[in-house]
Coordinates of C-alpha atoms in Angstrom, one line a residue:
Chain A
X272 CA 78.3 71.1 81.0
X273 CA 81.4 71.4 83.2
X274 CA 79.5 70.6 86.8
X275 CA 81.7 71.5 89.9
X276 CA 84.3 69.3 90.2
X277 CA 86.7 69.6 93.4
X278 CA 90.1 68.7 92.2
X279 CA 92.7 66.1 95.2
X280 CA 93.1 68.4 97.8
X281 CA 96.1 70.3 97.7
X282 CA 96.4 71.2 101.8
X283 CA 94.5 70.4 105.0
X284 CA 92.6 73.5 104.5
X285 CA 91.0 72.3 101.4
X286 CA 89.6 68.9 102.6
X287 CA 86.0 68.0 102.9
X288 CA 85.5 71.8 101.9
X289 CA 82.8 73.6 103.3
X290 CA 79.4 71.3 103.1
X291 CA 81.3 68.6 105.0
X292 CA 83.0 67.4 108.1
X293 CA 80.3 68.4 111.1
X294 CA 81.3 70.4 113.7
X295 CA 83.0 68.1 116.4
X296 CA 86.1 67.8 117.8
X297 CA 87.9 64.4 118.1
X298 CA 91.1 63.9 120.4
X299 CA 93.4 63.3 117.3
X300 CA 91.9 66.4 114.8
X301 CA 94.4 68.5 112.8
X302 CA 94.5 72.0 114.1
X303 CA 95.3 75.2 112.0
X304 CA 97.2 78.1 113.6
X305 CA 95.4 81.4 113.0
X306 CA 98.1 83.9 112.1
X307 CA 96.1 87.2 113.7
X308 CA 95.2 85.5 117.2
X309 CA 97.8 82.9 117.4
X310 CA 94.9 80.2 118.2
X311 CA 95.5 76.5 117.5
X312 CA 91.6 76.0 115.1
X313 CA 90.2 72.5 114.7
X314 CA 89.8 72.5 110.6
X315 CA 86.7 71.0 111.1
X316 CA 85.4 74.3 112.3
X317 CA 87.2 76.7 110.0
X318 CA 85.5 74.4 106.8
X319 CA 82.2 74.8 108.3
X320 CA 83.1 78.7 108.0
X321 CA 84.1 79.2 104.9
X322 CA 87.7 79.5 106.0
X323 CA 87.3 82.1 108.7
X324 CA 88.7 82.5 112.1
X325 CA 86.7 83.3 114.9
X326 CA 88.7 86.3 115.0
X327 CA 87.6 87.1 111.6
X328 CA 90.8 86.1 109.7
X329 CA 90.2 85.3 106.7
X330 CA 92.6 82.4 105.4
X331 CA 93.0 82.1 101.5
X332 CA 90.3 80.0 99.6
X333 CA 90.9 78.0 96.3
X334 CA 88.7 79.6 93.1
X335 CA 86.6 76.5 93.0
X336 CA 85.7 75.9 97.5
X337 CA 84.9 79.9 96.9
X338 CA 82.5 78.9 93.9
X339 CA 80.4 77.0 95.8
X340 CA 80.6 79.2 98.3
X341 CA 78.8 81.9 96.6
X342 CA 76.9 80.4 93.6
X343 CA 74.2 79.2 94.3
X344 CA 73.9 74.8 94.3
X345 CA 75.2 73.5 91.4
X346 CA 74.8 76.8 89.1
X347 CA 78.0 76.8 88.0
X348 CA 78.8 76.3 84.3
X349 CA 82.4 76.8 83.7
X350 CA 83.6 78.6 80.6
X351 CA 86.7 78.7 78.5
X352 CA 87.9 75.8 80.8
X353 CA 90.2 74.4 77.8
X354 CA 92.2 78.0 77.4
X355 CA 95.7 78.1 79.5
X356 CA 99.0 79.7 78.6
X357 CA 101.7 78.0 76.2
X358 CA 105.4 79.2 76.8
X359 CA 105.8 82.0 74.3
X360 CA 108.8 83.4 75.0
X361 CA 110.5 80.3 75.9
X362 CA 111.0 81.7 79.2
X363 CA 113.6 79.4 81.0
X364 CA 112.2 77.7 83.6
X365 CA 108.4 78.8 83.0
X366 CA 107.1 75.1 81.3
X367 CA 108.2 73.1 84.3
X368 CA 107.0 75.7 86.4
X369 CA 103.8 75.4 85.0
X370 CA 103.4 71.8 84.7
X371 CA 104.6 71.7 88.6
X372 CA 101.8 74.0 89.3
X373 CA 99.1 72.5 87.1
X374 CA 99.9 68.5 88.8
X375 CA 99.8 70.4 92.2
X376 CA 96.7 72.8 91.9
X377 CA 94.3 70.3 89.7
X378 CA 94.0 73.8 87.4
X379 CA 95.0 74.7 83.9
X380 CA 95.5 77.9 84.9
X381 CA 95.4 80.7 87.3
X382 CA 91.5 82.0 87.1
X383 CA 88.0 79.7 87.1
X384 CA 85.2 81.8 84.6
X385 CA 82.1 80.5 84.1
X386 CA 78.0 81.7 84.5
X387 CA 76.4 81.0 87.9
X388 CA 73.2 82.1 89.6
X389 CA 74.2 84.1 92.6
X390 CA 70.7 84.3 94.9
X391 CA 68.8 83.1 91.7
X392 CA 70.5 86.1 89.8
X393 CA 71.8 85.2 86.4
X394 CA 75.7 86.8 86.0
X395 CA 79.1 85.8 85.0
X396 CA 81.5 85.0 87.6
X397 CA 85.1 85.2 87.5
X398 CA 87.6 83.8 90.4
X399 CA 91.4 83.6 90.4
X400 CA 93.3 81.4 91.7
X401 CA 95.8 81.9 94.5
X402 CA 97.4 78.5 94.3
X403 CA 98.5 78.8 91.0
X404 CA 101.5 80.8 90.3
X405 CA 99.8 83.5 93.0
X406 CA 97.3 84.2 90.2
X407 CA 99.6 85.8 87.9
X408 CA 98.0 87.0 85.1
X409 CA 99.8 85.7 81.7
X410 CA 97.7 85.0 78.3
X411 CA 95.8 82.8 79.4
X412 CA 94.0 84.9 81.8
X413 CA 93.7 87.7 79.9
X414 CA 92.3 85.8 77.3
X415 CA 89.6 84.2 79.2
X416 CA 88.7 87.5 81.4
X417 CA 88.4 89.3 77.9
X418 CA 86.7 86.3 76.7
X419 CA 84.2 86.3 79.6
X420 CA 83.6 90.1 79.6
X421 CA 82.5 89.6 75.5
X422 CA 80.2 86.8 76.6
X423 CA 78.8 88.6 79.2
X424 CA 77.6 91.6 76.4
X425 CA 76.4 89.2 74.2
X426 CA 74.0 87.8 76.7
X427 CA 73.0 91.0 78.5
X428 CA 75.3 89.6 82.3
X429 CA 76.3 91.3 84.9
X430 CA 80.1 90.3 85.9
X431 CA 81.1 89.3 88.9
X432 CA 84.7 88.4 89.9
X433 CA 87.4 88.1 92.7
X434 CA 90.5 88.9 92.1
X435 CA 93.5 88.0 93.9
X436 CA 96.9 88.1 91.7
X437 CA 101.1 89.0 92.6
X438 CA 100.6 90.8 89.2
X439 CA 101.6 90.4 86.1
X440 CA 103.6 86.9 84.9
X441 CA 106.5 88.0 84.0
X442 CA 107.4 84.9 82.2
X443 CA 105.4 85.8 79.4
X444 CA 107.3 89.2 79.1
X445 CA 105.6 91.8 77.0
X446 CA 102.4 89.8 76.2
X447 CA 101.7 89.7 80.2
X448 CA 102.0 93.3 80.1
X449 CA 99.6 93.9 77.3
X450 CA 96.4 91.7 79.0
X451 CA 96.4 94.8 81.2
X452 CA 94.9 96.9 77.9
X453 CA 93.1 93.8 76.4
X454 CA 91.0 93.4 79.5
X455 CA 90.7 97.0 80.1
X456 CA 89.1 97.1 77.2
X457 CA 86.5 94.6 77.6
X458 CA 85.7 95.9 80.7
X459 CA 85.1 99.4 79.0
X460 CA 83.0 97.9 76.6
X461 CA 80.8 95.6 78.8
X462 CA 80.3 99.3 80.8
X463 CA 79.8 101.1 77.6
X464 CA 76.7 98.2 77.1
X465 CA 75.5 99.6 80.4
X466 CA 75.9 96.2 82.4
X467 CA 77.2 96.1 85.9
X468 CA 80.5 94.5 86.8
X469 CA 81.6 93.7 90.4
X470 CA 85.1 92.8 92.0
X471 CA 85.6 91.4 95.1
X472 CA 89.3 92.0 96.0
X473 CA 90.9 89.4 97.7
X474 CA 94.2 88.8 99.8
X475 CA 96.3 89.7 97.9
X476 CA 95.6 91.6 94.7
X477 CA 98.5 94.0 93.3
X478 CA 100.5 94.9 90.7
X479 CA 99.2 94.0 86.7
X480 CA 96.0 93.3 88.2
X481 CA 95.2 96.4 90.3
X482 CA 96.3 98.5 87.6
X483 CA 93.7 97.4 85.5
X484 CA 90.6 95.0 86.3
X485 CA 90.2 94.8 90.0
X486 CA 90.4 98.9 89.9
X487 CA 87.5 99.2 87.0
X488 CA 84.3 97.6 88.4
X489 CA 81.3 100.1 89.1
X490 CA 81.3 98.6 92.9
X491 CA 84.6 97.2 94.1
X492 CA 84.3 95.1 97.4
X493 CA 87.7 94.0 99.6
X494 CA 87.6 91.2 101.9
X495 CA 89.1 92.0 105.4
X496 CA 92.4 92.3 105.6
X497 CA 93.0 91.6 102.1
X498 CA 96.7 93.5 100.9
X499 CA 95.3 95.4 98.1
X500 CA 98.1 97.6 96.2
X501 CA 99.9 98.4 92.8
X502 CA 103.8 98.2 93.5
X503 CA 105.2 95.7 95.9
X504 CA 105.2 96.8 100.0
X505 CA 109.4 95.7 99.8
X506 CA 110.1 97.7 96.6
X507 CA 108.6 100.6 98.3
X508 CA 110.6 100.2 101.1
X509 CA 113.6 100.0 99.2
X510 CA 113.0 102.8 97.3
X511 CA 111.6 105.7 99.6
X512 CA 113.8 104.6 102.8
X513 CA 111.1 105.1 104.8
X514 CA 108.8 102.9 107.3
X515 CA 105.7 102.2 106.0
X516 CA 102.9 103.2 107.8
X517 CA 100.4 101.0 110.0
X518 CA 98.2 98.8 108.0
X519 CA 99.9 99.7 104.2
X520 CA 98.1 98.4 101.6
X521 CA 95.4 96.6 103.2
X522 CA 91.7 96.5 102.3
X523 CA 91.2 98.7 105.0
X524 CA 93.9 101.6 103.5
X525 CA 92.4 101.3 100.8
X526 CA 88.8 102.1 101.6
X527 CA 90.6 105.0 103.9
X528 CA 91.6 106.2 100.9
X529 CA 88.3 106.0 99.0
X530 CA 89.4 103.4 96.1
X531 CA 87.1 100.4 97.7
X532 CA 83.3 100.8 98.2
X533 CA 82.7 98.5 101.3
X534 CA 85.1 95.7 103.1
X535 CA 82.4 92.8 103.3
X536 CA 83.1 89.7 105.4
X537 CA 83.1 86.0 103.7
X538 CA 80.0 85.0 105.4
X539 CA 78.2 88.2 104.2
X540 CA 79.6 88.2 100.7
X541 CA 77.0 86.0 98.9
X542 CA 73.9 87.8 100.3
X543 CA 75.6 91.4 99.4
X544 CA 76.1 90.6 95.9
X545 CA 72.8 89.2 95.5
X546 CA 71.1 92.2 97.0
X547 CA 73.4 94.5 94.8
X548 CA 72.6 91.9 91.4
X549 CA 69.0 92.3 92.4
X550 CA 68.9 96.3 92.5
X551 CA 70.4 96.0 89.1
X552 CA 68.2 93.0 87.2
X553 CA 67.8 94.4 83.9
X554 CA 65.2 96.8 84.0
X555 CA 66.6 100.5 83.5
X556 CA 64.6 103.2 84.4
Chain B
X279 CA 123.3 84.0 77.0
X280 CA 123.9 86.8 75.1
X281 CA 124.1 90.3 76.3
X282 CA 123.1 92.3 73.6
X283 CA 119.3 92.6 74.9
X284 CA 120.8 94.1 78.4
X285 CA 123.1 96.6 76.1
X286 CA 119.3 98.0 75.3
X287 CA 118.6 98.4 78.7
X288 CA 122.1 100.4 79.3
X289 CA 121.8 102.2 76.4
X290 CA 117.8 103.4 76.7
X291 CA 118.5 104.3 80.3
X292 CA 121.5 106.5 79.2
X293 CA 121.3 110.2 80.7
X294 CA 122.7 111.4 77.2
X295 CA 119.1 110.5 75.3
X296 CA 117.1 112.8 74.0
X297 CA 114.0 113.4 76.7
X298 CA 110.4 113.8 76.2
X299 CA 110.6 117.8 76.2
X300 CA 113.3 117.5 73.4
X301 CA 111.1 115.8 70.6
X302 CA 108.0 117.8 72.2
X303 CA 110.1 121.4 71.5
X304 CA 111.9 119.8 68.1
X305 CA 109.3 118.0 66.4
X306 CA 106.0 120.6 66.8
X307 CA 105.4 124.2 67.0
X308 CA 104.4 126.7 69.6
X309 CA 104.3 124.1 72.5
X310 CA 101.9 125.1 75.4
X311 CA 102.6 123.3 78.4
X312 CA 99.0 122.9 80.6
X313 CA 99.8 121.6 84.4
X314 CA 97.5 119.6 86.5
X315 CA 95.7 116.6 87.4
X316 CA 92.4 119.0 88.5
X317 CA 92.6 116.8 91.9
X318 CA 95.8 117.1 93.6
X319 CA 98.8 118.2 92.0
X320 CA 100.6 118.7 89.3
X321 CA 103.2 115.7 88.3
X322 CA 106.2 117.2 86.8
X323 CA 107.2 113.7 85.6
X324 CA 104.7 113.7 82.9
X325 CA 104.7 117.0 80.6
X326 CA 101.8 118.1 78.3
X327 CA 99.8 120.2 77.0
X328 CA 99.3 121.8 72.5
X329 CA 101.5 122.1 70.1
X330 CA 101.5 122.3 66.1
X331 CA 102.4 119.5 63.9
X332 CA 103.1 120.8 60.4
X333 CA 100.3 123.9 61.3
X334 CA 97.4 121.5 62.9
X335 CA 97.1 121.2 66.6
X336 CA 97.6 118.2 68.4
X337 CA 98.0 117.5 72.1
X338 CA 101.3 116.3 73.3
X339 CA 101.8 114.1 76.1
X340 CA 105.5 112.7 77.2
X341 CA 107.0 111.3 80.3
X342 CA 110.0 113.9 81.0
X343 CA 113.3 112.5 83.3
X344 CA 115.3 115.9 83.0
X345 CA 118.5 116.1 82.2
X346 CA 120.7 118.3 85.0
X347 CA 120.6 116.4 87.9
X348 CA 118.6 119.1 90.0
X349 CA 115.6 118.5 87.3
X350 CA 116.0 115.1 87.3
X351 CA 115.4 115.0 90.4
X352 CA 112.6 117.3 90.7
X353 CA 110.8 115.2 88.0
X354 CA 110.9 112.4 90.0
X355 CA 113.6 110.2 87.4
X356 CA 110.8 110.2 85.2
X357 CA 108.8 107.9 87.5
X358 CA 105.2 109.3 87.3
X359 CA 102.8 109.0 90.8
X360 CA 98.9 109.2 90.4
X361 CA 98.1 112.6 89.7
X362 CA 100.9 112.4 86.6
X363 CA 98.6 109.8 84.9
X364 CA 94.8 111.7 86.1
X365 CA 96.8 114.9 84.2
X366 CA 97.8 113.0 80.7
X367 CA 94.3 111.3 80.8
X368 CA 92.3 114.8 81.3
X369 CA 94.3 116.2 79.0
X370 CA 93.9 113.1 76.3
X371 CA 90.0 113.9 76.8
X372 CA 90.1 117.6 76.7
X373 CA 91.5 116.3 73.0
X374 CA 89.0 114.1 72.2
X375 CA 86.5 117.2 73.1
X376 CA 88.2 119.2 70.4
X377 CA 89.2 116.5 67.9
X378 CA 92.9 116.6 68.3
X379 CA 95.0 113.3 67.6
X380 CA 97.2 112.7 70.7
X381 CA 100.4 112.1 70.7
X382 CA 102.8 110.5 73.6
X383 CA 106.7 109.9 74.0
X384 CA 107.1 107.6 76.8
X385 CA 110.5 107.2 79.4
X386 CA 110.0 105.7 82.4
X387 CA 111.6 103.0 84.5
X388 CA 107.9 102.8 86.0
X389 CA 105.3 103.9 88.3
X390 CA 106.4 105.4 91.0
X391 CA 106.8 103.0 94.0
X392 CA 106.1 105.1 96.9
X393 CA 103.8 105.6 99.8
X394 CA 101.9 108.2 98.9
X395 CA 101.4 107.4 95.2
X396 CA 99.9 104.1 96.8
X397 CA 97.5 106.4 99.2
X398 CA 96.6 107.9 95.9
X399 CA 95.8 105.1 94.1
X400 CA 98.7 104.2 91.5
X401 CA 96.9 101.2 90.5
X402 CA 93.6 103.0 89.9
X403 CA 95.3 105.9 87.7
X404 CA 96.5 103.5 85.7
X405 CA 93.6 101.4 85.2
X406 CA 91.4 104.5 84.1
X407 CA 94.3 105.4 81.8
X408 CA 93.6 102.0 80.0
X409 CA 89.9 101.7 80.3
X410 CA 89.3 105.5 78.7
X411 CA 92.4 105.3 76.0
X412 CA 90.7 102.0 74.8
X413 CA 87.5 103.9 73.6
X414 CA 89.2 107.3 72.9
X415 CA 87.5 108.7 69.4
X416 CA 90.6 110.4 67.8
X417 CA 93.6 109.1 66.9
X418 CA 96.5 108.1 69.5
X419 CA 100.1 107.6 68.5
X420 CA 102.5 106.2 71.7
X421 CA 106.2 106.2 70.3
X422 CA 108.6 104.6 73.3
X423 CA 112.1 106.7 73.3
X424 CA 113.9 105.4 75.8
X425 CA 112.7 102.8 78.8
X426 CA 109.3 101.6 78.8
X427 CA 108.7 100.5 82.1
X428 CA 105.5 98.0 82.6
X429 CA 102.2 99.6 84.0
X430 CA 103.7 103.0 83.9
X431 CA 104.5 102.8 80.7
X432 CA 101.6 101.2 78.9
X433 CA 98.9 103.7 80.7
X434 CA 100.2 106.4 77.9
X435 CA 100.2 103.2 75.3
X436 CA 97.0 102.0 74.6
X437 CA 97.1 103.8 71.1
X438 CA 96.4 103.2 67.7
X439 CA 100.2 102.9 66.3
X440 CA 103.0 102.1 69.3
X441 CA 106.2 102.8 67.7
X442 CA 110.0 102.2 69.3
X443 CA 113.0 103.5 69.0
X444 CA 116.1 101.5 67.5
X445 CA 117.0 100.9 71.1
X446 CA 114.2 101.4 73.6
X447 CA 113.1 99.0 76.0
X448 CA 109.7 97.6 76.8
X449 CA 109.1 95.4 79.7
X450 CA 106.3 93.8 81.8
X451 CA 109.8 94.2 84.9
X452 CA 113.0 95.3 85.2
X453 CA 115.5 92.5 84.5
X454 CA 116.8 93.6 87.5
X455 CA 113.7 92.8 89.2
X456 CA 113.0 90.0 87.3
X457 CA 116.1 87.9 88.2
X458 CA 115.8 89.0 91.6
X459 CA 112.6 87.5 92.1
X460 CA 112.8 84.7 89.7
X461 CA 116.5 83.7 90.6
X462 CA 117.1 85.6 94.3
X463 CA 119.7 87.3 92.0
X464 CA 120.1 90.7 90.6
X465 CA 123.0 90.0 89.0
X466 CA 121.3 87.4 86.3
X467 CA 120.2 90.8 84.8
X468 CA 121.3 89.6 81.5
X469 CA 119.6 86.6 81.0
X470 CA 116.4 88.0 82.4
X471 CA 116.8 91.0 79.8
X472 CA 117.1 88.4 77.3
X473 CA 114.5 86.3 78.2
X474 CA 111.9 88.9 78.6
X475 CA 112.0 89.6 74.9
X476 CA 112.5 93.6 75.8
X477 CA 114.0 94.9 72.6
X478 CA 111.7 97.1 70.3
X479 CA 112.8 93.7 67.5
X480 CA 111.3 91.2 69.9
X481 CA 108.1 93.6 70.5
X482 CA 108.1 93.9 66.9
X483 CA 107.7 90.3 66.7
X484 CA 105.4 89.9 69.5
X485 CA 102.6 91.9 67.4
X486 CA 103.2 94.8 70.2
X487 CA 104.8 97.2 68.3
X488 CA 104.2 98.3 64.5
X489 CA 107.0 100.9 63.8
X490 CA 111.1 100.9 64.8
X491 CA 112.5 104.2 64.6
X492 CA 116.0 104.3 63.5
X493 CA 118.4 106.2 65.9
X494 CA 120.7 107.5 62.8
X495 CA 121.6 111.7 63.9
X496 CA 119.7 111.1 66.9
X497 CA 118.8 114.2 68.6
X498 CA 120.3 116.0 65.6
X499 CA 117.5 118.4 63.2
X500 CA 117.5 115.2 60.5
X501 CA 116.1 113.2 63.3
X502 CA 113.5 115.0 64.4
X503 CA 112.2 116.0 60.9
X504 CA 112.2 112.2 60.1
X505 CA 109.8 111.6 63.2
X506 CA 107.9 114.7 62.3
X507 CA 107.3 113.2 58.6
X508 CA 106.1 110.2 59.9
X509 CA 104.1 111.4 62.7
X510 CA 102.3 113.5 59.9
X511 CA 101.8 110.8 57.7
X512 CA 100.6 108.2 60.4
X513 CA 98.0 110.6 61.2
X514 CA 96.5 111.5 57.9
X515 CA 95.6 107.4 57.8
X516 CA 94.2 107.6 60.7
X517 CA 92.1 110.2 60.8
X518 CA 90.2 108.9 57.7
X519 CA 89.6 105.9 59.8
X520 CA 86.4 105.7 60.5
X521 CA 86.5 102.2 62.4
X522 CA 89.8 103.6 64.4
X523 CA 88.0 102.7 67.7
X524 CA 87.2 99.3 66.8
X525 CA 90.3 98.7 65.4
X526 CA 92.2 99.9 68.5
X527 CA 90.2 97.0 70.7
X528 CA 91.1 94.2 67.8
X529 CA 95.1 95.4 67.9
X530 CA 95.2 94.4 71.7
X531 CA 92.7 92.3 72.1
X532 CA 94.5 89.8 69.5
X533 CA 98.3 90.1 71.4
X534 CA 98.9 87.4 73.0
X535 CA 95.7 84.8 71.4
X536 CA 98.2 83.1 69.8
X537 CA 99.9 82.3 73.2
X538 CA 97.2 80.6 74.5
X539 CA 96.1 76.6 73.9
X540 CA 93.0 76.0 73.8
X541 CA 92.2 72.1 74.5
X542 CA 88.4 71.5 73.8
X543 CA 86.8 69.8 76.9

């Protein structure tokens, strides 16, 4: 049994994490500057909300702080936790890269699966990890999402996951490319079971990823202001010439443009997917 | 480091190649070209529609760069947006309604990278492409002929056989964008080309690929019939497969298993 085990933190926004640190300011407490309103935060205060601005920015989260964020207390039973990627290609570079990343996040690699209880629902939950090599999505990850989308047919689970990724690792070459299919797959064949999947998109989730998980859930949820898109906002630039409009790519575009169901705020987000969980428990009609 | 992977790239991005249209009109019989995605346009970077191979139909699928530079242009460089992909896939399950193998030549730097194909959804059109090729219930072959470019390219790949030619490319990136990212230098091109393990030998290797199609008389009659014969033959095995489905999910879902530790804990 893998119980929930907070890793050094990596940056003031980590400490304490969210059960922690009451809501009091002394003279000498660190301050955060929110990048929307430009307000010095005590951290204190943006712990006790789950990493939210009183403006309603949402700062990035690590997998395992947004674990116990929305499973429910000490639910969490961590799968595959063993699996992370090798250097296949001998990519130059990549192994020190990865070891860098893996003293400095406390992961093995860029996504967290496991079963949970979300509002005393039963379901599989999947979250990636920003803080590791911007949750690229090598072997190792496809491997365990595929891995955790098999598990959830053979015992009957809904799948629940956040996704925030740059894409594809491009370290691992072709065999990054071809997680896109393998997960695709599983995904088809958990829906083909008749079983309910989720995504919550998160700041930001493009490329690899968008073009094939995050996009094929049956409800598909965006935090606010999360950049949601396939190619890069630059590379567009570059290659049309042209400004980009107001608010490109962000969860809000996107649910303009009808490819997200609902933008749901951090503090709502555990009650939503229980209510949605619930409405789906198992019983067909 | 060697050059001889970026020689690939320069060579499968040459203007001279052979296009999709050219093995579509060469290798089958009484093409019909069908246009649209059904929900916004028609993509003239991707071409497809029935043809004949050897006298039985089969739908045709291939991404088409054009070769005078007015049609290149017009298709886009061969750099598919949304509605390219929504076309290929209803016309992949209008196949699978009437038990056609499919069959796709794929040429494309990538997805197109542009405003609109984002308001479209370019990442959704390719994950449905994915998700529905997976389960597809007749036989798919995807044969690369030139660049093979990440997402864009794989949403015509998930298929029973992938098969390359001599020197086609297929990358998760440009090495171009690659070393630019990785090294804040474009002009490391050759050692990312290397690196990524692009060439249809290294894809081979890799467990990606199962066929690589020799370039001897390439674009010349010989060529083509040679494709034709093996297209023909391909398709006889599978189409007495009656586990093709499950065996599609096994050849991807094994790529890249090997890469992966796995520590017990």
């Amino acid at each position: 049994m893998a119980l929930l085990n907070f890793m050094k933190p990596m940056n003031e926004l980590e400490e304490g994490g969210r059960t922690s640190a009451p809501v009091q300011r002394d003279a000498g407490e660190p301050e955060k500057k929110c990048p929307n309103c430009h307000k010095e935060i005590p951290l204190s205060r943006l712990w006790a909300n789950d990493l939210v601005c009183a403006c309603g920015y949402h700062f990035r989260m690590k997998a395992r702080q947004r674990i116990q964020m929305i499973a429910d207390k000490d639910s969490f039973r961590e799968l595959f936790s063993g699996m992370h990627s090798d250097n296949p290609l001998n990519f130059p570079g990549y192994r020190e890269k990865i070891e860098t990343v893996r003293a400095a996040s406390g992961e093995k690699e860029a996504i967290v699966c496991g079963t949970a209880m979300i509002g005393n629902q039963r379901c599989c939950l999947f979250v990636m990890e920003s803080y590791f090599m911007m949750g690229s999505m090598g072997s190792a990850v496809g491997e365990k999402i595929t891995s955790l989308f098999e598990y959830a047919v053979q015992y009957r689970l809904p799948v629940v996951g956040f996704t925030v990724s740059g894409g594809a690792r491009m370290q691992e070459g072709l065999l990054s490319l071809m997680q896109m299919a393998k997960t695709s797959a599983a995904v088809k064949r958990h829906s083909d079971a008749g079983l309910l999947y989720i995504a919550v998109l998160t700041d930001p989730t493009t490329g690899g990823v968008t073009a094939s998980f995050a996009m094929e859930a049956d409800i598909i949820l965006a935090e606010p202001g999360a950049t949601v898109g396939f190619a890069g906002a630059r590379v567009i630039e570059q290659t049309t010439k042209k400004p980009l409009p107001e608010g490109f790519q962000t969860a809000e575009f996107v649910l303009e443009h009808g490819f997200v169901d609902s933008i749901v705020p951090r503090s709502a987000q555990k009650q939503y997917l229980a209510d949605i969980l619930q409405m789906h428990d198992g019983r067909a009609v | 480091m060697s050059d001889a992977a970026y020689k690939r790239v320069r060579i499968a991005r040459n203007n001279d190649r052979p296009t999709g249209l050219d093995y579509i009109r060469h290798i089958f019989k009484g093409f019909i070209e069908f246009h649209g995605d059904r929900r916004y346009a028609d993509d003239p970077a991707i071409v497809g529609g029935i043809a004949r191979l050897e006298g039985s139909p089969v739908t045709v699928i291939a991404i088409e760069k054009g070769h005078t530079a007015k049609e290149r242009t017009w298709r886009n460089f061969g750099a598919p947006n949304p509605e390219g992909y929504r076309k290929a896939l209803r016309l992949m399950e209008q196949a699978e309604k009437f038990g056609r193998p499919v069959i796709c030549f794929i040429d494309t730097s990538g997805a197109y990278c542009g405003i609109g194909a984002e308001e479209r959804g370019q990442g959704q059109a390719i994950a449905e492409n994915l998700m529905v090729m997976s389960t597809l219930c007749v036989p798919v072959i995807s044969i690369l002929i030139g660049e093979g470019g990440s997402g864009g390219a794989l949403a015509l790949a998930v298929a029973d056989r992938v098969w390359m030619l001599q020197n086609a490319v297929y990358s998760v990136i440009s090495p171009e964008g690659c070393a630019s990212i990785l090294w804040k230098d474009s002009a490391k091109a050759e050692t990312a080309a290397a690196s990524l393990k692009l060439t249809a030998e290294d894809a081979r290797n890799l467990g990606v690929i199962e066929k690589i199609l020799s370039e001897k008389e390439i674009g010349e009659k010989a060529f083509y019939e040679r494709i034709r014969g093996l297209l023909k033959e391909e398709l006889e095995v599978l189409a007495r497969d009656a586990e093709l489905v499950g065996k599609r999910y096994d050849r991807f879902r094994k790529i890249g298993a090997a890469a992966v530790m796995k520590e017990s804990v």
